[in-house]
Amino acid sequence: LSGGRIIVRPPENSNIVAENSIIVGNTVLYGATTGECYFRGVAGERFSVRNSGAIAVVEGVGDHGCEYMTGGIVVVLGETGRNFAAGMSGGVAYVLDETGDFAKRCNMAMVELEPVPEEDDMLEKLHHHGGDIMHKGRVDVSEDMTRHDEERLYQLISNHMHYTGSTRAKDILDRWSEFRPKFRKVMPVEYRRALVEMERMRMGVAAE
């Protein structure tokens, strides 16, 4: 994938329970550079392997998700397999950890797990913009990966519901205050350090 938007969802008259069903296979988004993907269902193994810049929302992944990822954003609205984030050196992932045991399935060699903190004015800001998911006043989801986590996550899940009709996404958004604390941000340690250093340099130049 090097641009555009991919949307995969079951047929409207299907009896498939999307969040419990495989919708795309293995190694989806291998080496992706840009673009967006919204998958209403579960992906196979090695989802987003070597992703360097694409944005994806999916409702579950198999083993080795986000392996060797160097950039981009992945949101997982369900369970993951084992060895998530092995060799992940860049980009971020947000994983819904309803059972509280995601850390056991995440390869912690190069990443840390962080909470998604509440942003006081986030929902008020969204209401002010009338729920327009493409409104220019909202955060650029690819900017400053060290901040704006709640707004970025809410925005991408809103996109997912808009494009796929996901009942899973709707349930999460309708009960946002309940679900937000269950998300874990997967952040590569060296990537965070580099972003912080770049911001310090930028601020130093701006002050001169």
XYZ file of C-alpha atoms in Angstrom:
208
model
C 0.000 0.000 0.000
C 1.431 3.365 -1.011
C -1.599 5.632 -0.751
C -5.364 5.688 -0.969
C -7.885 4.079 1.334
C -8.877 0.408 1.609
C -12.129 -0.614 3.303
C -12.994 -4.280 3.852
C -16.254 -5.311 5.491
C -18.740 -8.190 5.292
C -21.796 -7.804 3.034
C -24.632 -5.913 4.695
C -26.924 -8.961 4.638
C -24.269 -11.270 6.105
C -24.799 -13.135 9.385
C -21.070 -13.025 10.132
C -20.077 -11.643 13.536
C -17.320 -9.477 12.124
C -15.268 -8.937 15.279
C -14.977 -12.720 15.716
C -14.253 -13.569 12.079
C -11.187 -13.445 9.848
C -11.704 -10.766 7.202
C -8.154 -10.501 5.758
C -5.297 -12.993 5.684
C -1.628 -13.077 6.656
C 1.040 -10.374 6.118
C -1.505 -7.700 5.182
C 0.187 -4.280 4.832
C 3.628 -5.825 4.418
C 5.958 -2.902 3.732
C 3.139 -0.351 3.430
C 4.331 3.252 3.188
C 1.225 5.481 3.181
C -2.553 5.261 3.009
C -5.382 4.113 5.266
C -7.041 0.741 5.873
C -10.204 -0.095 7.789
C -10.925 -3.792 8.279
C -14.203 -4.784 9.908
C -13.046 -8.105 11.245
C -9.902 -9.925 12.325
C -6.601 -10.074 10.426
C -4.298 -13.073 10.207
C -0.672 -13.365 11.266
C 2.040 -10.740 10.795
C -0.423 -7.926 10.266
C 1.334 -4.661 9.370
C 4.757 -6.316 9.214
C 7.373 -3.751 8.154
C 4.740 -1.037 7.908
C 6.542 2.277 7.563
C 3.733 4.811 7.339
C 0.232 3.453 6.741
C -2.703 3.847 9.135
C -4.866 0.824 9.905
C -7.801 -0.079 12.131
C -8.676 -3.749 12.605
C -10.788 -5.729 15.078
C -8.178 -8.319 16.057
C -4.890 -9.774 14.777
C -3.042 -13.080 14.829
C 0.526 -13.763 15.967
C 3.424 -11.367 15.295
C 1.309 -8.249 14.713
C 3.275 -5.059 13.904
C 6.469 -7.068 13.525
C 9.449 -4.927 12.418
C 7.153 -1.918 12.056
C 9.027 1.356 11.533
C 6.219 3.897 11.114
C 2.490 4.437 10.830
C -0.377 3.808 13.233
C -2.255 0.595 13.991
C -5.414 0.371 16.113
C -6.557 -3.076 17.271
C -10.109 -3.214 18.633
C -9.806 -6.769 19.886
C -7.393 -9.508 20.854
C -3.909 -10.049 19.496
C -1.882 -13.190 19.077
C 1.514 -13.737 20.670
C 4.745 -11.845 19.974
C 3.085 -8.538 19.125
C 5.538 -5.722 18.272
C 8.612 -7.942 17.864
C 11.337 -5.754 16.377
C 9.020 -2.729 16.268
C 11.249 0.348 16.062
C 8.832 3.080 14.960
C 5.219 4.105 14.658
C 2.644 3.430 17.356
C -0.097 0.916 18.026
C -3.160 1.147 20.231
C -4.507 -2.171 21.488
C -7.762 -2.722 23.359
C -6.797 -4.868 26.348
C -10.139 -5.890 27.813
C -8.764 -8.875 29.732
C -5.711 -7.066 31.085
C -3.179 -9.617 29.830
C -1.936 -8.030 26.610
C 1.533 -7.518 28.121
C 1.972 -11.308 28.145
C 1.465 -11.425 24.372
C 3.550 -8.353 23.568
C 7.268 -8.612 22.841
C 8.684 -5.983 25.198
C 12.259 -6.035 23.895
C 11.960 -2.697 22.075
C 8.668 -1.176 23.231
C 6.868 0.020 26.323
C 3.151 -0.013 27.068
C 1.549 3.271 28.031
C -1.986 4.240 29.046
C -4.130 6.512 26.894
C -4.636 9.507 29.188
C -7.883 11.428 29.276
C -7.818 14.808 27.555
C -10.130 17.219 29.337
C -11.490 19.019 26.286
C -11.414 16.173 23.763
C -15.119 15.292 23.550
C -16.099 18.953 23.810
C -13.819 19.733 20.878
C -15.345 16.941 18.810
C -18.851 18.129 19.648
C -17.888 21.666 18.638
C -16.839 20.357 15.221
C -20.168 18.613 14.795
C -18.684 15.126 14.630
C -17.126 15.851 11.234
C -14.353 13.257 11.077
C -12.512 15.157 8.366
C -12.704 18.579 10.046
C -9.494 20.546 9.576
C -9.562 21.756 13.169
C -8.917 18.295 14.553
C -5.547 16.787 15.290
C -3.478 15.464 12.400
C -3.310 11.818 13.456
C 0.213 11.450 12.091
C 1.644 14.448 13.936
C 3.456 14.356 17.301
C 3.092 10.732 18.332
C 4.032 11.626 21.905
C 0.791 13.561 22.497
C -2.914 13.726 21.558
C -3.395 9.987 22.063
C -7.032 10.111 23.109
C -8.107 12.373 20.259
C -6.062 10.404 17.714
C -7.532 7.108 18.889
C -11.109 8.393 19.057
C -10.779 9.924 15.605
C -9.494 6.710 14.016
C -12.185 4.580 15.650
C -14.774 7.105 14.432
C -13.342 6.763 10.929
C -13.600 2.993 11.241
C -17.268 3.155 12.210
C -17.990 5.652 9.431
C -16.354 3.631 6.670
C -17.245 0.073 7.739
C -20.402 0.396 9.841
C -18.611 -1.487 12.614
C -20.839 -2.301 15.581
C -17.689 -2.947 17.591
C -16.469 0.591 16.960
C -19.898 2.032 17.747
C -20.030 0.225 21.081
C -16.582 1.518 22.028
C -17.453 5.102 21.094
C -20.815 4.963 22.862
C -19.071 3.818 26.053
C -15.857 5.754 25.565
C -15.259 6.577 29.230
C -15.402 2.848 29.979
C -13.231 1.662 27.093
C -10.549 4.375 26.929
C -8.696 3.166 30.064
C -8.517 -0.343 28.573
C -6.424 0.743 25.594
C -2.649 0.354 25.685
C -0.334 2.436 23.558
C 2.580 0.413 22.199
C 5.481 2.846 21.906
C 8.996 1.935 20.727
C 11.478 3.242 23.282
C 14.070 4.641 20.880
C 11.371 6.097 18.650
C 9.976 8.069 21.580
C 13.457 9.259 22.524
C 14.092 10.441 18.962
C 10.751 12.271 18.788
C 11.420 14.046 22.077
C 14.897 15.066 20.938
C 13.570 16.354 17.610
C 10.951 18.417 19.427
C 13.605 19.896 21.716
C 15.695 20.867 18.713
C 12.677 22.384 16.976
C 11.765 24.424 20.031
C 15.365 25.561 20.391
C 15.472 26.789 16.809
C 12.100 28.521 17.208
C 13.355 30.349 20.295
C 16.395 31.761 18.504
